Structure formats: C-alpha cells, structure tokens
PDB file of C-alpha atoms in Angstrom:
ATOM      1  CA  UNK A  28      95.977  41.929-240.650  1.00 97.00           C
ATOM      2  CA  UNK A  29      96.744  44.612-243.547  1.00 98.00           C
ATOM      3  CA  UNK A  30      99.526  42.914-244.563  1.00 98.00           C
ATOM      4  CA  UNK A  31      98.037  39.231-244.307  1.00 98.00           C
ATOM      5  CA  UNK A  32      95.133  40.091-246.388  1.00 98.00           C
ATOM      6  CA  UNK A  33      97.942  41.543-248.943  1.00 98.00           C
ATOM      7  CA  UNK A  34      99.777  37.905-248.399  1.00 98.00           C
ATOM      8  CA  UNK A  35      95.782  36.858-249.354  1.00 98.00           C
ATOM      9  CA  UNK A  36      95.697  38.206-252.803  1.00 98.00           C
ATOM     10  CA  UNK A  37      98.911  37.504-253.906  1.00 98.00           C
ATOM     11  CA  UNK A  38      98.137  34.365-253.283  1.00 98.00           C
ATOM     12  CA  UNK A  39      95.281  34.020-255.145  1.00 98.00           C
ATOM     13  CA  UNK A  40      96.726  35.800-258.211  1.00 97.00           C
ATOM     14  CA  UNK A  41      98.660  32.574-258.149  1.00 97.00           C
ATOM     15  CA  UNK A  42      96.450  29.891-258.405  1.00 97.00           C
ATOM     16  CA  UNK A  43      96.045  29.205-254.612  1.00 98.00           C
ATOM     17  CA  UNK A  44      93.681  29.019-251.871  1.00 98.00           C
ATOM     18  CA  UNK A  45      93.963  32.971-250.842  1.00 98.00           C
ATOM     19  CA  UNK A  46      95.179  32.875-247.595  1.00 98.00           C
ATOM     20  CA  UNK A  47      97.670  34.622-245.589  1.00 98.00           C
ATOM     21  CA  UNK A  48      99.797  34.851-242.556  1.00 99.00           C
ATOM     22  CA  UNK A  49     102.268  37.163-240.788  1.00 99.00           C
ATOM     23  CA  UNK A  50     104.432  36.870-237.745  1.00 99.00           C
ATOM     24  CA  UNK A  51     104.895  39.827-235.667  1.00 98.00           C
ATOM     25  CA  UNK A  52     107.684  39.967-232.788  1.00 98.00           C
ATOM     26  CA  UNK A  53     108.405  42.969-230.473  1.00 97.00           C
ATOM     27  CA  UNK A  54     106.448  45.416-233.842  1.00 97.00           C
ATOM     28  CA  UNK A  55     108.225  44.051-236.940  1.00 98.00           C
ATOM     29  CA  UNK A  56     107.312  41.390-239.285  1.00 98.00           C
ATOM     30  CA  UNK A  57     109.816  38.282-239.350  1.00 98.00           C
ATOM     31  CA  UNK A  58     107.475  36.670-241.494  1.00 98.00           C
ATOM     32  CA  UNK A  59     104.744  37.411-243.845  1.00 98.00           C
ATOM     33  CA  UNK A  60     103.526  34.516-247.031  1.00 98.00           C
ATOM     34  CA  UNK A  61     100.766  33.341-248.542  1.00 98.00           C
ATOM     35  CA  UNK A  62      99.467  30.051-249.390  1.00 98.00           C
ATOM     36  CA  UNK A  63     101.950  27.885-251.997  1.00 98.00           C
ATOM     37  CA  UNK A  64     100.785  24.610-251.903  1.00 98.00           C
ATOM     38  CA  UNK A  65      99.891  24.048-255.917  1.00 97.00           C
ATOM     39  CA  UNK A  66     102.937  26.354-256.631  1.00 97.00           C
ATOM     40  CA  UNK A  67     105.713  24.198-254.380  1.00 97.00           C
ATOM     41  CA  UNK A  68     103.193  20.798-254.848  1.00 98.00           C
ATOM     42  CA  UNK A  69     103.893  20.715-251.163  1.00 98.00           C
ATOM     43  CA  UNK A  70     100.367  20.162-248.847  1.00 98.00           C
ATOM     44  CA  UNK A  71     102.472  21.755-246.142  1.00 98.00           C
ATOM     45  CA  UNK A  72     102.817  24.660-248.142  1.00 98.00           C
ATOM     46  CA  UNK A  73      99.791  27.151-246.112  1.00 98.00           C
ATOM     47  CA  UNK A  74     100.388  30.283-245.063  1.00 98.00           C
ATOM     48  CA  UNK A  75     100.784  29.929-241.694  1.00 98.00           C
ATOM     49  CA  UNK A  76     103.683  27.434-241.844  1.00 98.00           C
ATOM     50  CA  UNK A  77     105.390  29.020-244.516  1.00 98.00           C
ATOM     51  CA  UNK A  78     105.672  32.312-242.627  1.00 99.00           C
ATOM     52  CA  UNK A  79     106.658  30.150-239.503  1.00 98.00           C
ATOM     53  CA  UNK A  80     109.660  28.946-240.948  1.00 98.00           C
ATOM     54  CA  UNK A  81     110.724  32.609-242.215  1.00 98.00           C
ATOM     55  CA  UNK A  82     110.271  33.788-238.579  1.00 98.00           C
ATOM     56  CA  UNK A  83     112.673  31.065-237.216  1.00 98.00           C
ATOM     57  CA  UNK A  84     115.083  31.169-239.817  1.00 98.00           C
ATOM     58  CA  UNK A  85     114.897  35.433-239.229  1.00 98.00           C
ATOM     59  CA  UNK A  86     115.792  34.555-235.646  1.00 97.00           C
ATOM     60  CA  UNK A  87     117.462  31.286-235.810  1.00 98.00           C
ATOM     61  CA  UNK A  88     115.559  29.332-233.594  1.00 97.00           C
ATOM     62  CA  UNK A  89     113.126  27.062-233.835  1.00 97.00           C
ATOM     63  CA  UNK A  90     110.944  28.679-230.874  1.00 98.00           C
ATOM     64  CA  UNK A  91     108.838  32.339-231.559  1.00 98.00           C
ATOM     65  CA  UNK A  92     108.483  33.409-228.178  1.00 97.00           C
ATOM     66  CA  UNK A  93     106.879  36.396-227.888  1.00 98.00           C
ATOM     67  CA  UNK A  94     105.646  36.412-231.365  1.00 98.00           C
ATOM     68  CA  UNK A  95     102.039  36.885-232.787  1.00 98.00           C
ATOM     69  CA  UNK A  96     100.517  35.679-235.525  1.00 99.00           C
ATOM     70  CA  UNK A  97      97.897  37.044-237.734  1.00 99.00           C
ATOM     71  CA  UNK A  98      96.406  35.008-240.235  1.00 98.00           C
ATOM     72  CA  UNK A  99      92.959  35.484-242.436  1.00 98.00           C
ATOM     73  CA  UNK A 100      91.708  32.066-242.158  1.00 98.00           C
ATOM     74  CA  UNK A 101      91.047  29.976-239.133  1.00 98.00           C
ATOM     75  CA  UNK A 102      94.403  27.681-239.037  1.00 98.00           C
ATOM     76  CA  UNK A 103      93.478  23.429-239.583  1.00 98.00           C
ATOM     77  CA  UNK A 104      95.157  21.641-237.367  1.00 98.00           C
ATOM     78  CA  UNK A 105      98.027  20.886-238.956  1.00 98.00           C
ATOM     79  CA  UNK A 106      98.873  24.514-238.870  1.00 98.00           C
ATOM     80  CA  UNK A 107      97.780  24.699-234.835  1.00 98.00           C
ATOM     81  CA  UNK A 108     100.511  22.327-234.168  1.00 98.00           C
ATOM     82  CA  UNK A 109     102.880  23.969-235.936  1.00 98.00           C
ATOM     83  CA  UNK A 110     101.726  27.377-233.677  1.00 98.00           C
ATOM     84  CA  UNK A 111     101.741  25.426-230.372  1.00 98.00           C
ATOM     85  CA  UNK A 112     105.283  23.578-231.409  1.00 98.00           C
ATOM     86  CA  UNK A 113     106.852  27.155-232.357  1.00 98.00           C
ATOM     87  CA  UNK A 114     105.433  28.618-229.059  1.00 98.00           C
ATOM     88  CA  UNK A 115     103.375  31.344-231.059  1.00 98.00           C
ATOM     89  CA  UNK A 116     102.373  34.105-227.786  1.00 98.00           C
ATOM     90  CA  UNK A 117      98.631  34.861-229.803  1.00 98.00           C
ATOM     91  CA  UNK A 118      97.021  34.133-232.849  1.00 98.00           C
ATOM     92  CA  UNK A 119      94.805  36.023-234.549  1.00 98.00           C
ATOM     93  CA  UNK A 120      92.536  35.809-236.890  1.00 98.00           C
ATOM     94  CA  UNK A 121      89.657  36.845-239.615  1.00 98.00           C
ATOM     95  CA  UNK A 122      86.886  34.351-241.085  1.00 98.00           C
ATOM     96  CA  UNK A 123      86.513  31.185-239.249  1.00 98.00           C
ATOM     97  CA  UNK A 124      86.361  28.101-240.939  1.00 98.00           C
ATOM     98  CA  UNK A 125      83.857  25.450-239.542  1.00 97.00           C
ATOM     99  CA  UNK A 126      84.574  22.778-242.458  1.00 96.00           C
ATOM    100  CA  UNK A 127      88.976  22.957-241.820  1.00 97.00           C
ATOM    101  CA  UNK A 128      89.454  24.629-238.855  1.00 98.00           C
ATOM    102  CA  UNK A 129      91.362  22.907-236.252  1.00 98.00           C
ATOM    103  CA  UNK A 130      91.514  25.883-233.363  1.00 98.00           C
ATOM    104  CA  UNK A 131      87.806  26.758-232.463  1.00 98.00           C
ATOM    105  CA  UNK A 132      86.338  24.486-235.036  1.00 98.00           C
ATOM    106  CA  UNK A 133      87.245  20.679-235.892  1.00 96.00           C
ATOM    107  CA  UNK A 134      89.575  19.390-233.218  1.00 97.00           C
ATOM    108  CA  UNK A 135      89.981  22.320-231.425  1.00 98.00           C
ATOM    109  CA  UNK A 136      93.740  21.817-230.837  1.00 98.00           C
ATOM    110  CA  UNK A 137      94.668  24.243-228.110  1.00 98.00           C
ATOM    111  CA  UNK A 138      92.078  22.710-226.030  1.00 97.00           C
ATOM    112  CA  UNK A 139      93.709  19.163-226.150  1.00 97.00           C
ATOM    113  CA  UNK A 140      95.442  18.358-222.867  1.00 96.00           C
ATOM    114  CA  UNK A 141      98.498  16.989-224.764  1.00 95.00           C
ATOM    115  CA  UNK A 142      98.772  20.089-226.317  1.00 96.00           C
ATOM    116  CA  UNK A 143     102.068  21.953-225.599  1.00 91.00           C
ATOM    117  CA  UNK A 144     101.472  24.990-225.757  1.00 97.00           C
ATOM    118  CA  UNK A 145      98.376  27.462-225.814  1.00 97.00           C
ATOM    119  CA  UNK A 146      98.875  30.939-227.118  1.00 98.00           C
ATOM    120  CA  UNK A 147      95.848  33.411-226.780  1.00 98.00           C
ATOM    121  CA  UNK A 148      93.498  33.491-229.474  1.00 98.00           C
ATOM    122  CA  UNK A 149      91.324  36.232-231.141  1.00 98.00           C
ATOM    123  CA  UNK A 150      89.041  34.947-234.079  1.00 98.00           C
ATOM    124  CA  UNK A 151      87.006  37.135-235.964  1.00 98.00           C
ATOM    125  CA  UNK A 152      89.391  40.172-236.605  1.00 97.00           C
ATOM    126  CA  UNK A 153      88.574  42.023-239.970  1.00 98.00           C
ATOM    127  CA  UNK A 154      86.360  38.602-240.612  1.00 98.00           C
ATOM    128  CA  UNK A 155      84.215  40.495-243.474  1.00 98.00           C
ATOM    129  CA  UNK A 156      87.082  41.331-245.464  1.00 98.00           C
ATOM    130  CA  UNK A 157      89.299  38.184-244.653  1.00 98.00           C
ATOM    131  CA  UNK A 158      86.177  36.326-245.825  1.00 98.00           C
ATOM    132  CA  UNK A 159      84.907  38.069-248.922  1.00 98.00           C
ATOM    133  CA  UNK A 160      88.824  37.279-250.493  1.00 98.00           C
ATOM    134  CA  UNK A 161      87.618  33.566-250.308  1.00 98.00           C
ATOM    135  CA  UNK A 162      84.330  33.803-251.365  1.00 97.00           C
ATOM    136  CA  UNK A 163      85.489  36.049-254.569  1.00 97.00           C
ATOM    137  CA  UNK A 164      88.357  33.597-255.146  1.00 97.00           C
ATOM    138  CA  UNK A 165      85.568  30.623-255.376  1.00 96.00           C
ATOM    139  CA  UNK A 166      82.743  32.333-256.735  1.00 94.00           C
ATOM    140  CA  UNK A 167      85.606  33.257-259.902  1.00 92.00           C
ATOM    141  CA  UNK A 168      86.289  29.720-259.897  1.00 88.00           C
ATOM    142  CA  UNK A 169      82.696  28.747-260.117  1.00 88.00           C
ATOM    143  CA  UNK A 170      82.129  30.812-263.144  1.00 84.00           C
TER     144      UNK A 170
END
C-alpha cells in the first residue's frame, strides 16, 4: 500500500483525483499508476485500470492470475469490472468510498451473479492515511 499511496501523491501533484493502484504478482510490482484522467482527458484513465493494463502488457496477457491489487480508494464499478475481467486473485484496499464505490458500496459488483469473477477483498487497509490524501487534496481545493 506504500507504494500506492506514493502512486496517490504523484497524482495529486498533477492536478488529479489522488488515487493510486499497484499490481503485485508472485512479490514484484508489474504495475503501479496513479490517477490520469484530466492529464490523458480519458474518464478511463483511474488508477486501477491504468496499472491493469501495465500488468498485462508486463506479462502479455490479458488475464492476472495470481495477481493482487492494492489500491487507496474503494474501486467504482467501472474499475471492479475491469478486476473481475482481468481475473485479479485479491484486492485490497484503504478508505472506502460510499458516494463511488462499486465493490462494498454502490452496486456491489462482486456480489452480482453475472459477475465473472470474484477475487477476495480486504477494505480498510491503511484507511487513515489512504483517506487523509483525499481529504487534503479537497480541503486545498476548497481554499
């Protein structure tokens, strides 16, 4: 989660919602980003998704068996079906996000029956710090 929360504030030194993911396969990173949606003007462009597609082109395959992801914000659902299509083993991670959240919030994708795949998921880790980067990000923009 170290390295997410890193993915966080880089993020947020550019502009963008600070949030960040990395994939983690057999103990090394494949893929690590944060959020570049204003930067790429691409609404696709979260964390989560981004560092997706590094881990499959890493491996060259469209399927992450095996891998984990940790992420600082609860993943909408847009990113859920990107972890369920990529077959994602867990997910992890910090602050939860009750207004966007698509995994234990919202529409609670892994819980669908047409949902593909399930991986295991842990909410909550290093939540106080994963949070406080948003809430400094919009308090700054607030002032």
């Amino acid at each position: 989660m170290e390295l997410a929360l890193k993915e966080a504030h880089a993020a947020a030194g550019r502009g963008e919602t600070p949030v960040g993911a990395v994939v983690v396969r057999e103990g090394v990173v494949i893929g690590a980003a944060g959020n570049r949606v204003r930067e790429d003007d691409d609404p696709t462009g979260h964390a989560e998704i981004l560092a997706i597609r590094q881990a499959c082109a890493a491996l060259g395959q469209s399927r992450l068996d095996g891998a984990d992801l940790y992420v600082t914000l609860e993943p909408c659902a847009m990113c859920a079906g990107a972890i369920a299509h990529a077959r994602i083993r867990r997910l992890y991670y910090g602050a939860p996000d009750p207004k966007g959240g698509g995994v234990d919030h919202g529409p609670r994708l892994f819980t669908q029956p047409t949902c593909l795949h399930r991986p295991e998921v842990y909410g909550g880790l290093d939540e106080r710090r994963c949070a406080a980067v948003l809430k400094d990000f919009f308090a700054a923009l607030r002032d």
